Coordinates of C-alpha atoms in Angstrom, one line a residue:
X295 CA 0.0 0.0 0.0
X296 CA 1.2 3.7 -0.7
X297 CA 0.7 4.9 3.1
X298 CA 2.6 2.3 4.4
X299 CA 5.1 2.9 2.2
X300 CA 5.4 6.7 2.3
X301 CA 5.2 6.3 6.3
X302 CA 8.3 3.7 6.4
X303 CA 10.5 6.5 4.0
X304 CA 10.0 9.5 6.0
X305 CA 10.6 7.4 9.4
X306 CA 14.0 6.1 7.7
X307 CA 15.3 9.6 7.0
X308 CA 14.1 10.5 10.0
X309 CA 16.8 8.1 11.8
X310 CA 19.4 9.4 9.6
X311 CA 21.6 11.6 11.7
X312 CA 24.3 12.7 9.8
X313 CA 23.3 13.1 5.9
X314 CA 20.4 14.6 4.2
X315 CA 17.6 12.9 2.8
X316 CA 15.9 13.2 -0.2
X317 CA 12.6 11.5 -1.0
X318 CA 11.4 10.5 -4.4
X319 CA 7.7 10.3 -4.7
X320 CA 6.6 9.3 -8.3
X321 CA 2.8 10.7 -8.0
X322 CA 0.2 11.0 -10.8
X323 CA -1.5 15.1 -11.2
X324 CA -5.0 14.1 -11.0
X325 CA -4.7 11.0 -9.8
X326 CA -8.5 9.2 -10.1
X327 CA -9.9 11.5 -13.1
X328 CA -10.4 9.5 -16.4
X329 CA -9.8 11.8 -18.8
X330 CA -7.6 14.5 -17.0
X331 CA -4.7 12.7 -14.8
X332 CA -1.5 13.6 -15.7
X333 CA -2.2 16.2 -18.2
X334 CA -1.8 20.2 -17.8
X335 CA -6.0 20.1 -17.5
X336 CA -5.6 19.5 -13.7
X337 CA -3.1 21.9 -13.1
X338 CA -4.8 25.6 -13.6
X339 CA -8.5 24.7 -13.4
X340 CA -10.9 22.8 -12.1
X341 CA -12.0 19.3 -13.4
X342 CA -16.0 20.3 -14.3
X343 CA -19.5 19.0 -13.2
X344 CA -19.0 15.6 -15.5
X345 CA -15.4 14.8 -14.7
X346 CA -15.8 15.6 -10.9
X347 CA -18.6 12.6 -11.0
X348 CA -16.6 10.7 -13.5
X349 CA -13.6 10.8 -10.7
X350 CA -15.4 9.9 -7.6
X351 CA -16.7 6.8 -9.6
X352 CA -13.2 6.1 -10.2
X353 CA -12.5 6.3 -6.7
X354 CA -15.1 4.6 -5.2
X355 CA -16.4 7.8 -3.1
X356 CA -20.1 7.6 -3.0
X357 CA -20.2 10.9 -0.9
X358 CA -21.7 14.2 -2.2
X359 CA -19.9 17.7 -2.0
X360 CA -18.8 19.0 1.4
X361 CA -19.6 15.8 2.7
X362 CA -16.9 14.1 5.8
X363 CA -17.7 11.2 6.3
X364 CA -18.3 10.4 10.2
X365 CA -15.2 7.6 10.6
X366 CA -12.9 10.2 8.5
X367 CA -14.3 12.8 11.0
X368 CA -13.9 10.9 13.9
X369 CA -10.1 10.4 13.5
X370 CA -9.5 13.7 12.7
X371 CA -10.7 15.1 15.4
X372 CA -8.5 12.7 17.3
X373 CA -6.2 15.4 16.7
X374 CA -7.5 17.7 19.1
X375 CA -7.3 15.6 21.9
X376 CA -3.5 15.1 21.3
X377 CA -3.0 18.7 20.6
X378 CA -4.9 19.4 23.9
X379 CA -2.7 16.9 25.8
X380 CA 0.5 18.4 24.6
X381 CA -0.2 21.8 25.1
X382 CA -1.0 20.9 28.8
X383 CA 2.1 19.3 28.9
X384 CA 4.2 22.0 27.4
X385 CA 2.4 24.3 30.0
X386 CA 3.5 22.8 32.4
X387 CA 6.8 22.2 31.8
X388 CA 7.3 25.4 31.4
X389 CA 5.5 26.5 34.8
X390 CA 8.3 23.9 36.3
X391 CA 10.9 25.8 34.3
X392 CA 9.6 29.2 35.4
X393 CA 9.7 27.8 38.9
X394 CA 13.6 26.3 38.8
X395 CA 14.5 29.2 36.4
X396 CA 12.9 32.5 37.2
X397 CA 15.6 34.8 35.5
X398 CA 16.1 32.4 32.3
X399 CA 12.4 32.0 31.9
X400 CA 11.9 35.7 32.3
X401 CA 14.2 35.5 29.2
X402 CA 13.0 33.1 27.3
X403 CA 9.3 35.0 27.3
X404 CA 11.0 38.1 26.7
X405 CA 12.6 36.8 23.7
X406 CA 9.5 35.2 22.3
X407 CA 7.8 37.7 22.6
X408 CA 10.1 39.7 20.4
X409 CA 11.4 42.5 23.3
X410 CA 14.7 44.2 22.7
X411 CA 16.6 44.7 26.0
X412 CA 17.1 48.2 27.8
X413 CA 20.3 49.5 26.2
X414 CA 20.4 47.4 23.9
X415 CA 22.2 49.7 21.6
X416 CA 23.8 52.2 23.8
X417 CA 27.1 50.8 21.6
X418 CA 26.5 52.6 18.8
X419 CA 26.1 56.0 19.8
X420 CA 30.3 56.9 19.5
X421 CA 30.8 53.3 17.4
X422 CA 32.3 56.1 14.9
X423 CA 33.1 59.3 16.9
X424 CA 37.3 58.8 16.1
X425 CA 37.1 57.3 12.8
X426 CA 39.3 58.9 10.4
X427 CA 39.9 57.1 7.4
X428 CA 37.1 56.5 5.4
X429 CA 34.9 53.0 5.7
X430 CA 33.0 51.3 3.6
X431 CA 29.4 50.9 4.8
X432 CA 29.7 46.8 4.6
X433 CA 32.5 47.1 7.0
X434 CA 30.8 50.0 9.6
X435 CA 27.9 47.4 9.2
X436 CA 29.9 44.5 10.6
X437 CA 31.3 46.3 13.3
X438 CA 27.5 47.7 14.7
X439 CA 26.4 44.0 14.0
X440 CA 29.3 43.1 16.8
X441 CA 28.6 45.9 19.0
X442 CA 24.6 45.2 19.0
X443 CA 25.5 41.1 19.9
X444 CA 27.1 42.2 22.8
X445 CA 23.6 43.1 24.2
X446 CA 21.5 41.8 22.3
X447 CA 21.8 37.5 21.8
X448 CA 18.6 36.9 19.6
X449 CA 21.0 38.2 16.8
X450 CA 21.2 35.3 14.8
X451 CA 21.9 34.4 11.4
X452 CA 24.8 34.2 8.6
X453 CA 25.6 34.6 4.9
X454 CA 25.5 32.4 1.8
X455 CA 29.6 31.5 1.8
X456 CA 29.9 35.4 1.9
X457 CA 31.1 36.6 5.3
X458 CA 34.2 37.9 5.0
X459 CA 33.4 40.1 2.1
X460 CA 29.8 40.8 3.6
X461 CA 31.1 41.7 7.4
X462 CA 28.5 39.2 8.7
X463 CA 30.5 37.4 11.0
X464 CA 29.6 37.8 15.0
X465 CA 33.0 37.6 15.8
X466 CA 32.4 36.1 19.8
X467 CA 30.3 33.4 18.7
X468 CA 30.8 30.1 17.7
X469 CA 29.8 28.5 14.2
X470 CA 26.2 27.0 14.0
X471 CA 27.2 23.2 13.2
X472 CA 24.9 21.0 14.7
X473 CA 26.7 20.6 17.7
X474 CA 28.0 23.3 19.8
X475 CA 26.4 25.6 21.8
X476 CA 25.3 29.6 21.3
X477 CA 24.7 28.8 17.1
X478 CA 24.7 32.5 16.5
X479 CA 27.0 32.1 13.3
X480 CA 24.8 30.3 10.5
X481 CA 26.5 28.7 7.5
X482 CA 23.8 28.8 4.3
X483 CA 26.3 28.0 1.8
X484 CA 25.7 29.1 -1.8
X485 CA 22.3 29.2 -2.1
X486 CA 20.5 32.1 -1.7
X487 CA 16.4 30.8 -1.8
X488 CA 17.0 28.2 1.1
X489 CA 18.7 31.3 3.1
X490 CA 15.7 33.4 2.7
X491 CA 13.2 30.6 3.3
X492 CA 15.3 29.4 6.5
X493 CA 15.3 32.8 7.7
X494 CA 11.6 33.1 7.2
X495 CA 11.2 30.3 9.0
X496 CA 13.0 31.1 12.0
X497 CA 11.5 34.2 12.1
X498 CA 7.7 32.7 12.1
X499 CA 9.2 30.3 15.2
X500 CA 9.8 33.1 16.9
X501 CA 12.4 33.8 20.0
X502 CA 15.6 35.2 17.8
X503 CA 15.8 37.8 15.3
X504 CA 17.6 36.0 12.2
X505 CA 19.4 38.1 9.2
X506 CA 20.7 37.2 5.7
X507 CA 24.0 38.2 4.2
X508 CA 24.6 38.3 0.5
X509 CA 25.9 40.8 -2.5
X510 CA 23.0 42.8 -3.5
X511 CA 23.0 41.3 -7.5
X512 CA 22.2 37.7 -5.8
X513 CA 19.0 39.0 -4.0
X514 CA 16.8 38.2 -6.9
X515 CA 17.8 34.3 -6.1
X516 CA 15.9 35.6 -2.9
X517 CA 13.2 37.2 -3.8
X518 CA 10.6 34.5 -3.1
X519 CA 11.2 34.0 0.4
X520 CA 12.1 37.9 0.9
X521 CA 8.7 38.8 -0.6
X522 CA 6.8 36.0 1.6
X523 CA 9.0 37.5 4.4
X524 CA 7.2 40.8 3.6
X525 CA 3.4 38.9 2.7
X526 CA 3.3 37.8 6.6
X527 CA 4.7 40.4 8.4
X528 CA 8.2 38.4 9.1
X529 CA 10.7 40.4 11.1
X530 CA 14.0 39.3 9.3
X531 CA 17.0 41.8 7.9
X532 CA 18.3 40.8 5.1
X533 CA 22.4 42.0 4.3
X534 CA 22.8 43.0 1.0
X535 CA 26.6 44.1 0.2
X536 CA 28.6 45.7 -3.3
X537 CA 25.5 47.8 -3.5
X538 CA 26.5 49.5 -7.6
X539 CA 28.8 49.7 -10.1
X540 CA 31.3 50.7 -7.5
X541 CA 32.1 47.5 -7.0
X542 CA 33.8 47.9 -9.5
X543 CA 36.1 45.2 -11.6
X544 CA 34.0 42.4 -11.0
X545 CA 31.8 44.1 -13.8
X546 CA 28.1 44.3 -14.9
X547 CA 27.6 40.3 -14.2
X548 CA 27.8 41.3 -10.0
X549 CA 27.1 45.3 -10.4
X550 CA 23.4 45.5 -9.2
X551 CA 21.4 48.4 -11.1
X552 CA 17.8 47.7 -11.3
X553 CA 17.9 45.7 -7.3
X554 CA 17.0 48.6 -5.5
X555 CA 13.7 49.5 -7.5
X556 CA 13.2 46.3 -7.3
X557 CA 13.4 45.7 -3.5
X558 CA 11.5 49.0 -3.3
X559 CA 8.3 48.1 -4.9
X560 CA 7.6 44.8 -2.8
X561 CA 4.7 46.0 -0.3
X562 CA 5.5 46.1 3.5
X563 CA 9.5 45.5 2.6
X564 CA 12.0 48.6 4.0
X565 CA 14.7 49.2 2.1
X566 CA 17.9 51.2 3.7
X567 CA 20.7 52.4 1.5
X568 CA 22.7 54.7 4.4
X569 CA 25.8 57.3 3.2
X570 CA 28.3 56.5 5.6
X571 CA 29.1 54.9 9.3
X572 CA 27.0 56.8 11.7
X573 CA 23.8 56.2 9.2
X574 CA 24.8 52.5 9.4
X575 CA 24.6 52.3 13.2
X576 CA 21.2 54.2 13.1
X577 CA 20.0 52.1 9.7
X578 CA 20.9 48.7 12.1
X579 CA 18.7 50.6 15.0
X580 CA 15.9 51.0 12.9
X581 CA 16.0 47.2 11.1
X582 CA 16.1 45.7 14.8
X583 CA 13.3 48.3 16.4
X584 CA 10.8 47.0 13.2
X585 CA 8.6 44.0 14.1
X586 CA 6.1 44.2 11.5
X587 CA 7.9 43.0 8.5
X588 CA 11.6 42.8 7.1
X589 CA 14.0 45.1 6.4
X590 CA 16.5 45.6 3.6
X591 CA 20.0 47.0 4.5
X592 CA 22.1 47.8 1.1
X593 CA 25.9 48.8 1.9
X594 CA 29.1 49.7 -0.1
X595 CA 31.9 47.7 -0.9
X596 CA 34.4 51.2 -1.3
X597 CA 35.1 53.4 1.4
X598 CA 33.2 56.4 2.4
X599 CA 34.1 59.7 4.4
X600 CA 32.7 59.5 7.9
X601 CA 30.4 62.5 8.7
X602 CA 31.5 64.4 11.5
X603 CA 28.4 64.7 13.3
X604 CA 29.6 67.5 15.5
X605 CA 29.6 69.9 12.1
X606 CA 26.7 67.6 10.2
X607 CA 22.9 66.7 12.2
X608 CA 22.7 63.5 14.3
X609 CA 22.4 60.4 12.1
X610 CA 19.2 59.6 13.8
X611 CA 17.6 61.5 11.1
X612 CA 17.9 58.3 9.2
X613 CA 15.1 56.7 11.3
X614 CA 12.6 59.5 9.3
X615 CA 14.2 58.0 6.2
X616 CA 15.2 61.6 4.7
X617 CA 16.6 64.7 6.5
X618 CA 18.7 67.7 5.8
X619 CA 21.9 66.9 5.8
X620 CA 23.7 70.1 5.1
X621 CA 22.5 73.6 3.4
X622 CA 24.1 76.8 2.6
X623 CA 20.8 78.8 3.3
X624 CA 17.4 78.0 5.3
X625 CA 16.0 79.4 1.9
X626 CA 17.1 77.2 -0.6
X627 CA 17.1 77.3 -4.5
X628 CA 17.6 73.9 -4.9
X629 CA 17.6 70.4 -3.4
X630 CA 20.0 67.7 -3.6
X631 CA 18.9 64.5 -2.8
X632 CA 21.0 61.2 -2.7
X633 CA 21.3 57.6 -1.1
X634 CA 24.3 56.1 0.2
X635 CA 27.8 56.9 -1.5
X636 CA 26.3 59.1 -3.5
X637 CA 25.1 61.2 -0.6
X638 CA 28.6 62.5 -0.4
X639 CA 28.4 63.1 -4.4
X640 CA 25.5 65.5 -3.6
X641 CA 27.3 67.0 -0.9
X642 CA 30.5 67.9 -2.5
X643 CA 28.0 69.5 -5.4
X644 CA 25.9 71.4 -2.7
X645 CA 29.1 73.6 -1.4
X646 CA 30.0 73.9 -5.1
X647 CA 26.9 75.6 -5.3
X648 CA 26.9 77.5 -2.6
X649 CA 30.3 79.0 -3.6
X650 CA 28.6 80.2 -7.0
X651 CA 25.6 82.3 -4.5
X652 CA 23.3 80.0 -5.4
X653 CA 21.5 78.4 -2.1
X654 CA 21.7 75.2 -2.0
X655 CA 20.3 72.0 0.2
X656 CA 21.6 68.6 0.6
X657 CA 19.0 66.1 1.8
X658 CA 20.0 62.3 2.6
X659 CA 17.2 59.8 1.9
X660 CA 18.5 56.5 3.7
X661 CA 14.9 54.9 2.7
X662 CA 11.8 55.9 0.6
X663 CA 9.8 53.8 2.9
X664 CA 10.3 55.7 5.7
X665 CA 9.8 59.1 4.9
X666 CA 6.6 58.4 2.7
X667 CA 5.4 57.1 6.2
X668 CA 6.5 60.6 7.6
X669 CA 3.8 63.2 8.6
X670 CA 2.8 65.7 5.7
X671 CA 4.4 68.2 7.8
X672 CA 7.6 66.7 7.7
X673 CA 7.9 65.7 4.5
X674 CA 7.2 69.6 3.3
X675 CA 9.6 70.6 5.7
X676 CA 12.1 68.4 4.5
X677 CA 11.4 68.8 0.5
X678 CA 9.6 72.2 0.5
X679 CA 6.8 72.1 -2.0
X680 CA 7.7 75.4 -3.1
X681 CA 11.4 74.3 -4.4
X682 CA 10.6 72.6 -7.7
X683 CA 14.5 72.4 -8.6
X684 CA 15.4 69.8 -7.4
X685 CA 18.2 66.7 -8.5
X686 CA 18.7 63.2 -7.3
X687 CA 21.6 61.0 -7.7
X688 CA 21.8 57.4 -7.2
X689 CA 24.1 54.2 -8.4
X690 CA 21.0 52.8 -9.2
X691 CA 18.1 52.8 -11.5
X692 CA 16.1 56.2 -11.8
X693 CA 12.6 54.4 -12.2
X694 CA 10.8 56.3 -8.9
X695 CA 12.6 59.2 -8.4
X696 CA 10.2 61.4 -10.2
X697 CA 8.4 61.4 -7.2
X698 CA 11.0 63.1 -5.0
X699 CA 12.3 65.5 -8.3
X700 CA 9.0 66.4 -9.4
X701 CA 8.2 67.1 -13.5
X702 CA 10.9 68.9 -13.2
X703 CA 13.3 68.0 -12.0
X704 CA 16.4 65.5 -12.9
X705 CA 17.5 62.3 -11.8
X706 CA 21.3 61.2 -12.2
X707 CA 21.9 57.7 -11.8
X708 CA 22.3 54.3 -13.9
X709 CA 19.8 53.4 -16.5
X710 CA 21.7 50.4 -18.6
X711 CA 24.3 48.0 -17.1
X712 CA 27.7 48.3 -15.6
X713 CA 31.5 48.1 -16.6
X714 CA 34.4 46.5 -15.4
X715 CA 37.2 49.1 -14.0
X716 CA 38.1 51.0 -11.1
X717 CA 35.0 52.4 -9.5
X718 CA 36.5 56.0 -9.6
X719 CA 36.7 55.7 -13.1
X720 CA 33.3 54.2 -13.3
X721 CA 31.5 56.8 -11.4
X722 CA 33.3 59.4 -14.0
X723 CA 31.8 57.3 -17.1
X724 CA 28.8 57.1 -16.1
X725 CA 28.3 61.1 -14.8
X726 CA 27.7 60.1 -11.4
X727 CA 30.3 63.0 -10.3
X728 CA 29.4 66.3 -8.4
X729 CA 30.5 68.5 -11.5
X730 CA 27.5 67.0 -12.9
X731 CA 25.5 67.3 -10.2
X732 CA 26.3 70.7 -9.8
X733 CA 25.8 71.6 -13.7
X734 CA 22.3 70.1 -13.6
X735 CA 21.3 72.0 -10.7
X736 CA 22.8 75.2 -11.6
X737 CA 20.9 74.5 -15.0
X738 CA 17.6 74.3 -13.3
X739 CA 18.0 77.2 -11.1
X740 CA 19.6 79.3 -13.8
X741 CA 16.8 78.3 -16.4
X742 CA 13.9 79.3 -13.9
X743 CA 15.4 82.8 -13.5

């Protein structure tokens, strides 16, 4: 018999402890219908009045629609009973757990129930206040990933074989093999979709907060367990790293361009591109605080300048998803807006401006979602409806920016595929520079005079 059968393979790999399984079921589509089984008509729609009658002949089911049958009913319901018994069991277990272990099971709740712990990220305040040199963004984002652990041990997760060049390693940790305690380190291997689909999965479990790590090209091998992820409300952070073409000479095969739009138009998903360290720390803040679906953070492989934030507004401006960054005048003639290492492009271009009298802001826009869910007075206050010049610039496609420029103003980015070379010379190909910046803004404000 096929039960039987189908009972004694999953009980077999079930007492395999050291390899994995696979199952091979040879099963008929529309198994019992005469004149549909195994063809593409029992696939996409339903068998029909004649067939459906024709079929439960074939099967020897004498019962009408919507009809259980009491002896099938009666076992079912069998399965209340044992779900009733175990739940009773697991209660109390865990009431003799509570009683032995007051502190671990106030823990343990805590954790299931998704809580972060006071001070949890305390760390990251001054992560960057001496930092120098500038940092890439993957890099900043491995070091606030370390500093948030230290406080905070539902951090869990990994990267697909990509750690060292994703910064997704928790350095104080030991590696997630089967074996060995505090698994916070998570192997995936190369293979994208079953990293997304575990991390979903942990995520509906509950009790850790789990997070991906991969270069941002490879996320469409993810898409179908991010978007899921973003269907039910999962709270998982997904790592995406070598964010544009300045990756550089690994070329258009692993330079993502059209990602970001992507990423952006699934519903419920937040997407964080931040422009330097201190946005990092703060983009991490926000990704851990959200509990009602995933986030996206997008980071740089090349270094960035760190933003003094003693000269610039706090970073925590990214949690609004825009802010003004830096402006010559609280009356401006035009707005710069950028995302990530091109927030710097924009900035350079701003004071380039300023120096030719023409008044100038430079807004930083960490993540579309967030600000649309802004109040209308703080979105006016941030993009003044009365400035209509206004330029974005972004390694990325321009699909969407209209919305932030307006009719009229212009979007500098990356609308056909990358190169191979230095990303310095890249960047200069392909006009993503603040001469242009600057030259399309004076433009606007020049033309409206």
């Amino acid at each position: 018999m096929v039960l039987p059968s189908v009972e004694a393979a999953l009980r077999e790999a079930q007492a395999e402890r050291e390899r994995p399984s696979l199952i091979v079921a040879q099963t008929t589509i529309g198994y019992g219908s005469p004149n549909k089984a195994n063809t593409g008509g029992v696939h996409g729609a339903p068998l029909g009045t004649d067939e459906v009658a024709l079929t439960r002949e074939t099967l020897g089911w004498p019962y009408e629609p919507f009809i259980v049958p009491q002896e099938a009913l009666d076992h079912m319901r069998l399965a209340l009973e044992r779900g009733a018994d175990a739940q009773a069991d697991w209660e109390r277990r865990l009431a003799e757990y509570r009683a032995a272990y007051p502190a671990e099971a106030a823990q343990l709740e805590a954790d299931l129930n998704g809580e972060l712990p006071d001070g949890w990220a305390d760390a990251l305040a001054d992560l960057f206040a001496n930092e120098e040199k500038p940092l890439a963004t993957r890099e900043a984002g491995g070091r606030v990933m370390n500093a948030i652990a230290e406080r905070l041990h539902t951090l869990v997760g990994g990267s697909a074989d990509l750690a060292p060049s994703n910064n997704t390693m928790l350095r104080d940790f030991v590696n997630a093999d089967g074996e060995k305690v505090t698994p916070h380190n998570m192997h995936f291997g190369v293979r994208e979709h079953a990293m997304g689909s575990i991390a979903g999965g942990i995520a509906l479990h509950g009790g850790v907060i789990p997070y991906t790590g991969t270069f941002l090209i490879f996320s469409d091998y993810m898409r179908p367990p991010m978007r899921l992820a973003a269907l039910m409300g999962q709270r998982v952070i997904y790592v995406f790293t070598h964010d544009s073409i300045g990756l550089g000479e690994d070329g258009p095969t692993h330079q993502a361009v059209e990602q970001l739009i992507g990423l952006r138009s699934v519903p419920n998903m937040v997407v964080l591109r931040p422009a330097e360290a201190t946005e990092t720390a703060v983009a991490w803040r926000a990704a851990i605080e959200r509990k009602t679906g995933p986030t996206v953070l997008v980071f740089t492989r090349q270094g960035l300048p760190v933003l003094d934030r003693s000269v610039y507004p706090t970073a925590d401006g990214v949690l609004r998803g825009a802010y003004v960054l830096w402006e010559s005048s609280a009356n401006p003639e035009i707005i710069l807006i950028g995302t990530g290492s091109e927030v710097q492009i924009a900035l350079d271009a701003g004071k380039a401006l300023a120096g030719k009298d023409i008044a100038a802001r430079v807004v930083s826009m960490p993540s579309w979602e967030l600000f649309d869910a802004q109040p209308k007075e703080y979105r006016d206050a941030v993009l003044p409806p009365a400035v209509r010049a206004r330029v974005s610039v972004e390694a990325g496609r321009t699909i969407g920016w209209e919305r932030y420029v307006g009719l009229e103003g212009v979007s500098i980015g990356v609308d056909t595929f990358g190169a191979s070379a230095p990303y310095q010379r890249i960047y200069q190909e392909y006009g993503l520079t603040a001469e242009r910046v600057a030259e399309a803004a004076e433009s606007l404000v020049r033309g409206g005079a």
